[in-house]
Coordinates of C-alpha atoms and ligand atoms in Angstrom, one line a residue:
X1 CA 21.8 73.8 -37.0
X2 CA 20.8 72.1 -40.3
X3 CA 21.4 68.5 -38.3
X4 CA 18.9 70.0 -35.7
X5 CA 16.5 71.1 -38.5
X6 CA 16.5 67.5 -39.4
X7 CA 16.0 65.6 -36.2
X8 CA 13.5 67.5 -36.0
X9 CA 11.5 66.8 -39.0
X10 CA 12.3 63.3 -38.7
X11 CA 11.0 63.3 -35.0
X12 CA 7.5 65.2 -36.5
X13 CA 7.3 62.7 -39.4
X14 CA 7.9 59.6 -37.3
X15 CA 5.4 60.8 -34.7
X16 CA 2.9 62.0 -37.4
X17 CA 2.2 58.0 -38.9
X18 CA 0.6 54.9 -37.9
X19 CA 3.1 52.7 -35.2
X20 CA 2.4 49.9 -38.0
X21 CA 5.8 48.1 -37.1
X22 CA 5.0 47.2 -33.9
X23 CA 1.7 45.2 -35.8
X24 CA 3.6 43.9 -38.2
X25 CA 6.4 42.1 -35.7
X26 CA 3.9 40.9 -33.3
X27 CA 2.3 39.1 -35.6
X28 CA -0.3 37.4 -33.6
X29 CA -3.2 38.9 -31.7
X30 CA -5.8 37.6 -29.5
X31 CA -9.5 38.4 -30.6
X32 CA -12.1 38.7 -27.9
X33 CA -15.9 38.4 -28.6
X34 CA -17.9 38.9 -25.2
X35 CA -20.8 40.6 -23.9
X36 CA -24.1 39.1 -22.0
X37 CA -25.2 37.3 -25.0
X38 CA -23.0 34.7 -23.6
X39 CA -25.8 33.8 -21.5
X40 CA -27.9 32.9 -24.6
X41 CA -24.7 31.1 -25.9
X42 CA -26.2 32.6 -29.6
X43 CA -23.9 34.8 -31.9
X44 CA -22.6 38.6 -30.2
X45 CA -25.2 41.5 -32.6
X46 CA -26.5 39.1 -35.1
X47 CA -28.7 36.6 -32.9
X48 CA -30.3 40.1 -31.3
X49 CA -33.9 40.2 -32.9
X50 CA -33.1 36.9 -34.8
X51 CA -32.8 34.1 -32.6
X52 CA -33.5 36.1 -29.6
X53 CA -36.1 39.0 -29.5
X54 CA -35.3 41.9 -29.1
X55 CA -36.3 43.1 -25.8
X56 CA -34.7 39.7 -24.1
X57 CA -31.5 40.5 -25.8
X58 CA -31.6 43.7 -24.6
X59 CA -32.0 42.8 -21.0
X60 CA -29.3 40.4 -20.5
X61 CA -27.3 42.5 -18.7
X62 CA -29.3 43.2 -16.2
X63 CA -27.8 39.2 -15.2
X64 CA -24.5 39.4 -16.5
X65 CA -22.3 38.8 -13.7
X66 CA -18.9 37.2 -14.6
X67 CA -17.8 36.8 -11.2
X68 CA -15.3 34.1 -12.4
X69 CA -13.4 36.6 -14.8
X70 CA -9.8 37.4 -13.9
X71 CA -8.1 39.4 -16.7
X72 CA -4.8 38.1 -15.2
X73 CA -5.4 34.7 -16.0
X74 CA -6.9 35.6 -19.7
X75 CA -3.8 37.3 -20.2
X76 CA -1.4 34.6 -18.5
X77 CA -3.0 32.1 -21.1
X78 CA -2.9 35.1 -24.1
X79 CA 0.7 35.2 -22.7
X80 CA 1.8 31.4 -23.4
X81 CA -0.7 31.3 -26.5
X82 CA 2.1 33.3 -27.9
X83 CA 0.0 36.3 -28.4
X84 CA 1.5 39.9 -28.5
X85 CA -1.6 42.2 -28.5
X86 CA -5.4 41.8 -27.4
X87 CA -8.4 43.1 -29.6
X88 CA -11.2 42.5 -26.5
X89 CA -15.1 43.7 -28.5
X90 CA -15.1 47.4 -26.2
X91 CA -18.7 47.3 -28.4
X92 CA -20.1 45.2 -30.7
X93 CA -22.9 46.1 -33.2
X94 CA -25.6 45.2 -29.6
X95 CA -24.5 48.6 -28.6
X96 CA -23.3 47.0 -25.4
X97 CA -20.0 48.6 -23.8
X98 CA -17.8 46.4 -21.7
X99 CA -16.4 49.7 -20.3
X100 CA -18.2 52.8 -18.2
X101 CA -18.8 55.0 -22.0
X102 CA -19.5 58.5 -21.4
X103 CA -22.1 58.5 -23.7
X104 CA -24.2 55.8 -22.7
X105 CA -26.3 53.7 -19.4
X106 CA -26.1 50.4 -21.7
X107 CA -22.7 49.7 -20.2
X108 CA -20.8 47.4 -17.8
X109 CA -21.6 49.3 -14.6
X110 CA -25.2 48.9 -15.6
X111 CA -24.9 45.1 -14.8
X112 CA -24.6 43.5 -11.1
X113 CA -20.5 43.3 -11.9
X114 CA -20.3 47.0 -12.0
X115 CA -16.3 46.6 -13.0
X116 CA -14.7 48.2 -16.0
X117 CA -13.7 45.2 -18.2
X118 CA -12.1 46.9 -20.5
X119 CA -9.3 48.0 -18.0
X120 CA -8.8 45.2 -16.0
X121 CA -7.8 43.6 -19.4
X122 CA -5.8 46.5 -20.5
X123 CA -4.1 46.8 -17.4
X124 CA -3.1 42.8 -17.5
X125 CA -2.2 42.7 -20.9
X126 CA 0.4 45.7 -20.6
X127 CA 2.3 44.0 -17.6
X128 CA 3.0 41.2 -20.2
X129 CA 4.2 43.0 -22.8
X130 CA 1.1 42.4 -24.6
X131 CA -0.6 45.8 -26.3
X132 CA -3.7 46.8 -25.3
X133 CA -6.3 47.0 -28.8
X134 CA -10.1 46.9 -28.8
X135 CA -13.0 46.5 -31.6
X136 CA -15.0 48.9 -32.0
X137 CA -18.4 48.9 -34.0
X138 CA -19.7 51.6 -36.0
X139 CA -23.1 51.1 -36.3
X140 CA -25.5 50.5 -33.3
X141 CA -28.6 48.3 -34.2
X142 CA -29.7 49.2 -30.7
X143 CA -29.2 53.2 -30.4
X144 CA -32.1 55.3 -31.2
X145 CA -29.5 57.7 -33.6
X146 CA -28.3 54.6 -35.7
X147 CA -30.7 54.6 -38.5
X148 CA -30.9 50.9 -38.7
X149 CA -31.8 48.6 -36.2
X150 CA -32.2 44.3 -35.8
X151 CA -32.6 42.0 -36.9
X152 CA -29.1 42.5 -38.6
X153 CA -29.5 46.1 -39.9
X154 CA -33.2 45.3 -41.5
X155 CA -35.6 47.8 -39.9
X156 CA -35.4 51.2 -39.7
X157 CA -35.6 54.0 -36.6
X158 CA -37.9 56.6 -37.1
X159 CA -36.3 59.5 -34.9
X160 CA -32.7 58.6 -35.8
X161 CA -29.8 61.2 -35.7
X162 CA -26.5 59.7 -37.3
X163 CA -25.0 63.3 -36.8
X164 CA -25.5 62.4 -33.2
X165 CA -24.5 58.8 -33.5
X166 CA -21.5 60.2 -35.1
X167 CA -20.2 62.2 -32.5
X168 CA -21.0 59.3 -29.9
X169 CA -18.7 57.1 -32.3
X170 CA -16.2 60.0 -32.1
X171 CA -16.5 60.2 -28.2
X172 CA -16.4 56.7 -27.5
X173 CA -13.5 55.5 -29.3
X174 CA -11.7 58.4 -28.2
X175 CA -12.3 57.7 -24.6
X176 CA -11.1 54.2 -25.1
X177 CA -7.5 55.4 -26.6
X178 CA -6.8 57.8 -23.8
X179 CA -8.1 56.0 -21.0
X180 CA -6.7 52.2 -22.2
X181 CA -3.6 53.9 -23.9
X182 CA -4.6 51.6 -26.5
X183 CA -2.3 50.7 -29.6
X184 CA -4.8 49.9 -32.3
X185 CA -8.5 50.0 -32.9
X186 CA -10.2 47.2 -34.6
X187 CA -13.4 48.5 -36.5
X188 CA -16.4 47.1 -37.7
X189 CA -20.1 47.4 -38.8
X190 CA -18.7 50.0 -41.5
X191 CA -21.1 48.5 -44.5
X192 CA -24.5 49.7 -44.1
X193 CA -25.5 53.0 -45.9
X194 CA -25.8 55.3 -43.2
X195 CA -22.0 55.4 -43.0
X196 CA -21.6 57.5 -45.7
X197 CA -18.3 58.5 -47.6
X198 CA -18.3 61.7 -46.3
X199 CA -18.7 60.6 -42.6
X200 CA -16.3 58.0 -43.0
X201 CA -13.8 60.9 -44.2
X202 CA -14.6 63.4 -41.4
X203 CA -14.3 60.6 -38.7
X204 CA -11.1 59.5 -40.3
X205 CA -9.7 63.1 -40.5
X206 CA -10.3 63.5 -36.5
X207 CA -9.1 60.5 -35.4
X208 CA -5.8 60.8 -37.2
X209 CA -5.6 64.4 -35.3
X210 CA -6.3 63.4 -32.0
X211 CA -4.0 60.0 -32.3
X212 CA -1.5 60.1 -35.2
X213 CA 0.5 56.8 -34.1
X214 CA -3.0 55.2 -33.5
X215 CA -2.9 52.2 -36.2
X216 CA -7.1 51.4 -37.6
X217 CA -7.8 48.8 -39.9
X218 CA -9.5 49.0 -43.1
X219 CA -13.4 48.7 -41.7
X220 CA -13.2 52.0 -40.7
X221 CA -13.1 53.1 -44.4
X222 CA -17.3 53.3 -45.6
X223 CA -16.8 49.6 -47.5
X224 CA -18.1 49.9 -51.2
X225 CA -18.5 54.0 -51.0
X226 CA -14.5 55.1 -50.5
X227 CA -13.1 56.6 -53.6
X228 CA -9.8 56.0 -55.2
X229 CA -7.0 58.1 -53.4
X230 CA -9.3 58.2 -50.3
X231 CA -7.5 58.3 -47.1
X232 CA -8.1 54.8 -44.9
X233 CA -7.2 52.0 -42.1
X234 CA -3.4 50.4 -42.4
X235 CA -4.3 47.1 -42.7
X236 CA -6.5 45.0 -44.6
X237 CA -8.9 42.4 -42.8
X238 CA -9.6 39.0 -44.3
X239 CA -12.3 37.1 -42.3
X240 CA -12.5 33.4 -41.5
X241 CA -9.7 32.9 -44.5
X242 CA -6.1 33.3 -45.0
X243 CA -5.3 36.4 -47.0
X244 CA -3.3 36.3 -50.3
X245 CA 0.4 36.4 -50.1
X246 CA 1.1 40.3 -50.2
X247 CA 4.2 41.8 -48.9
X248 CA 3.0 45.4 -50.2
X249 CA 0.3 46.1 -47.5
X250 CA 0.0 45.2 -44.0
X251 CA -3.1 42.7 -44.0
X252 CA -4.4 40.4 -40.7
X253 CA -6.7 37.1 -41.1
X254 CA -9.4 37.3 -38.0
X255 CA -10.3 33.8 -37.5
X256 CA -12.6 31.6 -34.8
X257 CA -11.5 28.9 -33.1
X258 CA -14.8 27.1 -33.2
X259 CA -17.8 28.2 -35.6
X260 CA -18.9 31.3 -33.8
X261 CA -17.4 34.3 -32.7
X262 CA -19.2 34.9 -29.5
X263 CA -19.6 32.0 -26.9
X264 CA -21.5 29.0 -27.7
X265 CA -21.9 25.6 -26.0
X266 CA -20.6 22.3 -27.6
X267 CA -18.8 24.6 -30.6
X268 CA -17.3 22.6 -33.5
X269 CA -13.6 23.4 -32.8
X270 CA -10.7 23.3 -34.7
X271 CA -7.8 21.0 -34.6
X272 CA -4.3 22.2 -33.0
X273 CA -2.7 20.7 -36.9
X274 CA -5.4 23.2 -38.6
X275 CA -4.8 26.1 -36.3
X276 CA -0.8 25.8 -36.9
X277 CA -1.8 25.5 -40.2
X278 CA -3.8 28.8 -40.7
X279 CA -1.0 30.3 -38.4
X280 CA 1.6 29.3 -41.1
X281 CA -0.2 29.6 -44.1
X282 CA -0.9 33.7 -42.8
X283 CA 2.6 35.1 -41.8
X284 CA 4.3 33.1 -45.1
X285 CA 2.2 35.8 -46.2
X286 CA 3.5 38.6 -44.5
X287 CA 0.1 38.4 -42.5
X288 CA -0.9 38.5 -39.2
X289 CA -3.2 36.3 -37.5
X290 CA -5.9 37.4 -35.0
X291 CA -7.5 34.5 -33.3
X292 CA -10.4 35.0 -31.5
X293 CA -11.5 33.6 -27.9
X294 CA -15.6 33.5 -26.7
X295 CA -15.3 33.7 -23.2
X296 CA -18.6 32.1 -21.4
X297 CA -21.2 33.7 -19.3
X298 CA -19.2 33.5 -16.2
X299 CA -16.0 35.0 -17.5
X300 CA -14.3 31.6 -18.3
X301 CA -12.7 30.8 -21.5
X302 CA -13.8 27.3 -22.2
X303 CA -11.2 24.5 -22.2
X304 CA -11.4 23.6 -25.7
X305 CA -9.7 27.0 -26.5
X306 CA -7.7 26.8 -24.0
X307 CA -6.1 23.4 -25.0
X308 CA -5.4 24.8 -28.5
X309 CA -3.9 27.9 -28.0
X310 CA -1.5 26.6 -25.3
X311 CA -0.3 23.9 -27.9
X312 CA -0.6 26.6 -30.5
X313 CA 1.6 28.7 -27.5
X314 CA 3.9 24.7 -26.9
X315 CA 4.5 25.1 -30.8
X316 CA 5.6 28.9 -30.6
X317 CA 7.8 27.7 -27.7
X318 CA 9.9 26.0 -29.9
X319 CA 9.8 27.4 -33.5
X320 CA 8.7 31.0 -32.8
X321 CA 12.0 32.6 -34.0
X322 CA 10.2 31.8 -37.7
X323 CA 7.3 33.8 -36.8
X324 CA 8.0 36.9 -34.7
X325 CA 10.0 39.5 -36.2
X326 CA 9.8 38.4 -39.0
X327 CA 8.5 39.6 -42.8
X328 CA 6.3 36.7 -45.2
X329 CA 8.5 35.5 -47.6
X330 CA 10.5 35.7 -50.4
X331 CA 9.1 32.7 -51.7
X332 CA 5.4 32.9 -52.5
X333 CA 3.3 30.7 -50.2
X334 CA 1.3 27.8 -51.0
X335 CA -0.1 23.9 -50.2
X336 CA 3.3 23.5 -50.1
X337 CA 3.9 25.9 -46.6
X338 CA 5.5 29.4 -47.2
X339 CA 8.8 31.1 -46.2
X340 CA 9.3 34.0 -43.5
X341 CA 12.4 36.0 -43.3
X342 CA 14.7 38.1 -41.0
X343 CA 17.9 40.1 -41.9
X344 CA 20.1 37.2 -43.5
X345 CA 17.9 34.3 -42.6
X346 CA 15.0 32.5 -44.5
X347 CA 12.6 29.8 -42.4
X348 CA 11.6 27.2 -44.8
X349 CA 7.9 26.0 -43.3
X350 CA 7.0 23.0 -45.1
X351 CA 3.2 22.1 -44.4
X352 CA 2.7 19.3 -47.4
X353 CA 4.4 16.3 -45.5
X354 CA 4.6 14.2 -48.7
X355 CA 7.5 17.3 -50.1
X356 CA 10.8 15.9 -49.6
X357 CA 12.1 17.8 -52.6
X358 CA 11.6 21.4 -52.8
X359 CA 12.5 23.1 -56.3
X360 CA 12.9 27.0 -56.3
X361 CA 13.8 28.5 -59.6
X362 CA 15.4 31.6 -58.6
X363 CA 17.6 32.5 -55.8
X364 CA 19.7 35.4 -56.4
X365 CA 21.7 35.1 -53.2
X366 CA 24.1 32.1 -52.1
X367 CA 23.1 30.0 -49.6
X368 CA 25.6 29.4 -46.6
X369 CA 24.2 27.1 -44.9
X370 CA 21.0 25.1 -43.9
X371 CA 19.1 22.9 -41.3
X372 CA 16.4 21.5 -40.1
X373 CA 14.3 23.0 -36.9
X374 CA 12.7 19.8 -36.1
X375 CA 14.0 17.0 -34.1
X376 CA 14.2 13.8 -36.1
X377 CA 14.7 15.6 -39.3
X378 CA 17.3 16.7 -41.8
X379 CA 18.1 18.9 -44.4
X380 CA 20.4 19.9 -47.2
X381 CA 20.8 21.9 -50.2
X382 CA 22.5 22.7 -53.3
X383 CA 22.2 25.2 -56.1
X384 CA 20.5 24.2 -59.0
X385 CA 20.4 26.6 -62.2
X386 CA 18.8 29.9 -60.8
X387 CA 17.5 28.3 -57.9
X388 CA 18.0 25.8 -55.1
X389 CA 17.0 22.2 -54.4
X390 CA 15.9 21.6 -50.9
X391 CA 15.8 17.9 -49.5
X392 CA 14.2 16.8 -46.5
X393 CA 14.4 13.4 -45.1
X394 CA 13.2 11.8 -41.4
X395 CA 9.9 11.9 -39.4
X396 CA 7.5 14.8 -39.8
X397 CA 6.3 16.4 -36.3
X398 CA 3.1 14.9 -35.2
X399 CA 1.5 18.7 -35.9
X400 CA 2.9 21.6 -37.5
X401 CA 5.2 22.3 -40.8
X402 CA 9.1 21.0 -41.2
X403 CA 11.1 23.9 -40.4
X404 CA 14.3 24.9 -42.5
X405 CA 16.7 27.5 -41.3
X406 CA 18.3 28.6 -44.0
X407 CA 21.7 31.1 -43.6
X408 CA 22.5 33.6 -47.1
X409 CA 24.7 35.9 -47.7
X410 CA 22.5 39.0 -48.1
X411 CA 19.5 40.7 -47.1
X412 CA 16.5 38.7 -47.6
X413 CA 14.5 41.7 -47.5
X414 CA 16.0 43.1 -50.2
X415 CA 15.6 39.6 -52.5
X416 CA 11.7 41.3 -53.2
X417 CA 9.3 38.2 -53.7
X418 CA 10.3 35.3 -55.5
X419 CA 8.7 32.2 -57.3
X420 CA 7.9 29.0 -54.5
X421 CA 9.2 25.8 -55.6
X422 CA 8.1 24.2 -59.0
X423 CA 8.7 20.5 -57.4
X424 CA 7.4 19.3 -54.0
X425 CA 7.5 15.6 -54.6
X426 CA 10.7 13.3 -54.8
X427 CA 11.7 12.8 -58.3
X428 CA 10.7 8.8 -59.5
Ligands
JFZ1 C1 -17.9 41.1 -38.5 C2 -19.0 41.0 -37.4 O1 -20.2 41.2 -37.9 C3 -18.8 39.7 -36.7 O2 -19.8 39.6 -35.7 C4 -17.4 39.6 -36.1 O3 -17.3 40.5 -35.1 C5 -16.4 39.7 -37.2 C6 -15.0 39.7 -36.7 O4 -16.6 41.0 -37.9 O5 -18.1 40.2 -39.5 C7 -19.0 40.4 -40.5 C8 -19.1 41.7 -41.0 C9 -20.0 41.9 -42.1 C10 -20.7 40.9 -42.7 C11 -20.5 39.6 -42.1 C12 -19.7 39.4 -41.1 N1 -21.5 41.1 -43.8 O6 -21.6 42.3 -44.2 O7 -22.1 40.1 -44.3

């Protein structure tokens, strides 16, 4: 009886929390800012009343027709990018909903496509093993019950109703869990005053009943007017930088590939070394990393992203045993690359390609063996003091960090987080 009693506590307990594990071991997530503003090719809720007035903004989807989108290709690519869950914008702050909402006409059967986005990429992402997320703003500049309107949240609406604009908030978001089985929501547009406290709390309180396992981030938490001990999301969200090295609290970089997060002609992109580079640099960090794509007007994602996320996808091929599954550290990250870890094993990623010596002062575990990842490139080690000296020697990879497997005789886990190297350079 009492081993009954327990099972079933521990079956109420698990089911009662955030599914935060599944986050943390995908590691990688494929951001998704569309809508018709791709037709202007000018940033998704920002440019709306800035750039471009108002009323055109608003009218763009009355010609959005994406008649070259196939969610099945978008997710074949999210699939050999490497990515394990999609984060598509269901609605960004242009009020504009890529699926049919319940609560409103401004949505994706209102344009000549007339087909329900949002599940076509649900639907593709699940039969890869990829979850199913969305983003979700909070504020509306374009509803009549948001109390703020564009450009950017400057001008006010004189027959608002956030009561209303709350339970629309409420509806929508719950719609899009039930009907997209989706794993996480992704909010935004959580800064502006009418999202009090108090709303933020209520919201909270009934999303967590309706979907315990559902895991938020921390935008849905009212930013600057949460309390100390207030309930909020499960992971923190640096933007456009890599996070501090934490180990304590789940945390996610989002991150552009170009300048801007919606579409836009002739973007600045990244290069394939800097992306691999932001990709280390966040889960050494016990991070993840959600890169976003800005598919074009026609439902194309344009080839400059696609070239870097399938070599970002080439380089997980090869060397993604140091990513997935695994926890940042214990060595604190750095310019000199960062550690990731799993059971008994430790991945040395060494980004500085000058370090052919790496110092750590403390390693309370024995080493049993090491090696390099990398073709053309060795490694060995010995035990020096507290700590370990690591020495590299042969030809860097064109892109990417050195990669050093190294074998212990314990738990990394349970090493907590230790000091990174004091040395990075060859002694002389
Ligand atoms: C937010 C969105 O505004 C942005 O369009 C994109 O979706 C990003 C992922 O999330 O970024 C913000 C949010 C708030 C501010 C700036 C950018 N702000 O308050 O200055």
């Amino acid at each position: 009886m009492v081993a009954t009693l327990a099972a079933v506590v521990l079956a109420a307990s698990s089911a009662a929390s955030p599914d935060i594990a599944w986050f943390q071991s995908a590691r990688l997530g494929m951001f998704i800012h569309w809508g018709p503003v791709a037709l202007r090719g000018t940033e998704i809720g920002w440019s709306r009343g800035a750039q471009v007035p108002v009323e055109e903004y608003d009218s763009l989807y009355l010609r959005f027709n994406p008649t070259a989108f196939d969610a099945d290709a978008w997710m074949d690519l999210a699939k050999r990018a490497g990515f394990r869950y999609v984060v598509p914008t269901a609605k960004h702050h242009d009020g504009f909903c890529l699926w049919p909402s319940s609560q409103t006409d401004y949505d994706i059967m209102a344009t000549p496509f007339r087909r329900d986005i949002l599940a076509e990429i649900s639907a593709a992402a699940r039969k890869r093993g990829i979850a199913p997320c969305s983003y979700y703003s909070i504020l509306d500049w374009r509803s009549p019950d948001y109390p703020l309107g564009s450009p950017g949240g400057k001008t006010a609406k004189e027959n608002a109703n956030m009561d209303r604009h709350m339970q629309v908030v409420l509806a929508e978001t719950t719609e899009l869990v039930r009907r997209y089985g989706l794993k996480m929501l992704w909010f935004d547009g959580q800064w502006e005053a009418p999202y009090t406290r108090e709303r933020s709390l209520a919201f909270q309180r009934e999303l967590r009943a309706r979907f315990p396992k559902l895991v938020v981030n921390n935008r849905i938490e009212a930013s600057g007017r949460m309390q100390p001990g207030d309930p909020g999301g499960d992971f923190a969200t640096p933007e456009q930088h890599v996070g501090e090295y934490n180990t304590k609290s789940p945390w996610e970089t989002c991150m552009t590939l170009g300048d801007q997060w919606a579409y836009r002609p002739n973007d600045r992109y990244k290069s394939l070394d800097q992306v691999l580079t932001i990709l280390v640099q966040t889960v050494t960090g016990d991070g993840n990393l959600l890169l976003n794509v800005g598919p074009d007007a026609e439902g194309r994602i344009p080839p400059e992203q696609t070239k870097l996320l399938l070599g970002m996808g080439q380089w997980l091929a090869r060397h993604g045993q140091a990513v997935y599954g695994t926890r940042g550290g214990p060595f604190r990250n750095g310019a000199w690359g960062g550690a990731t870890r799993r059971g008994r094993t430790v991945f040395l990623l060494v980004l500085d390609r000058k370090a052919d010596q790496l110092s750590f002062p403390e390693l309370p575990a024995r080493v049993r063996s090491c090696r390099s990842l990398v073709p053309g490139m060795t490694a060995s080690v010995e035990t020096e003091g507290h700590g370990i000296r690591v020495r590299l020697s042969g030809t860097r990879p064109e892109v990417g960090p050195a990669i050093i497997r190294l074998d212990l005789d314990r738990d990394a886990w349970s090493l907590g987080d230790l000091p990174g190297p004091t040395q990075t350079a060859a002694a002389g």
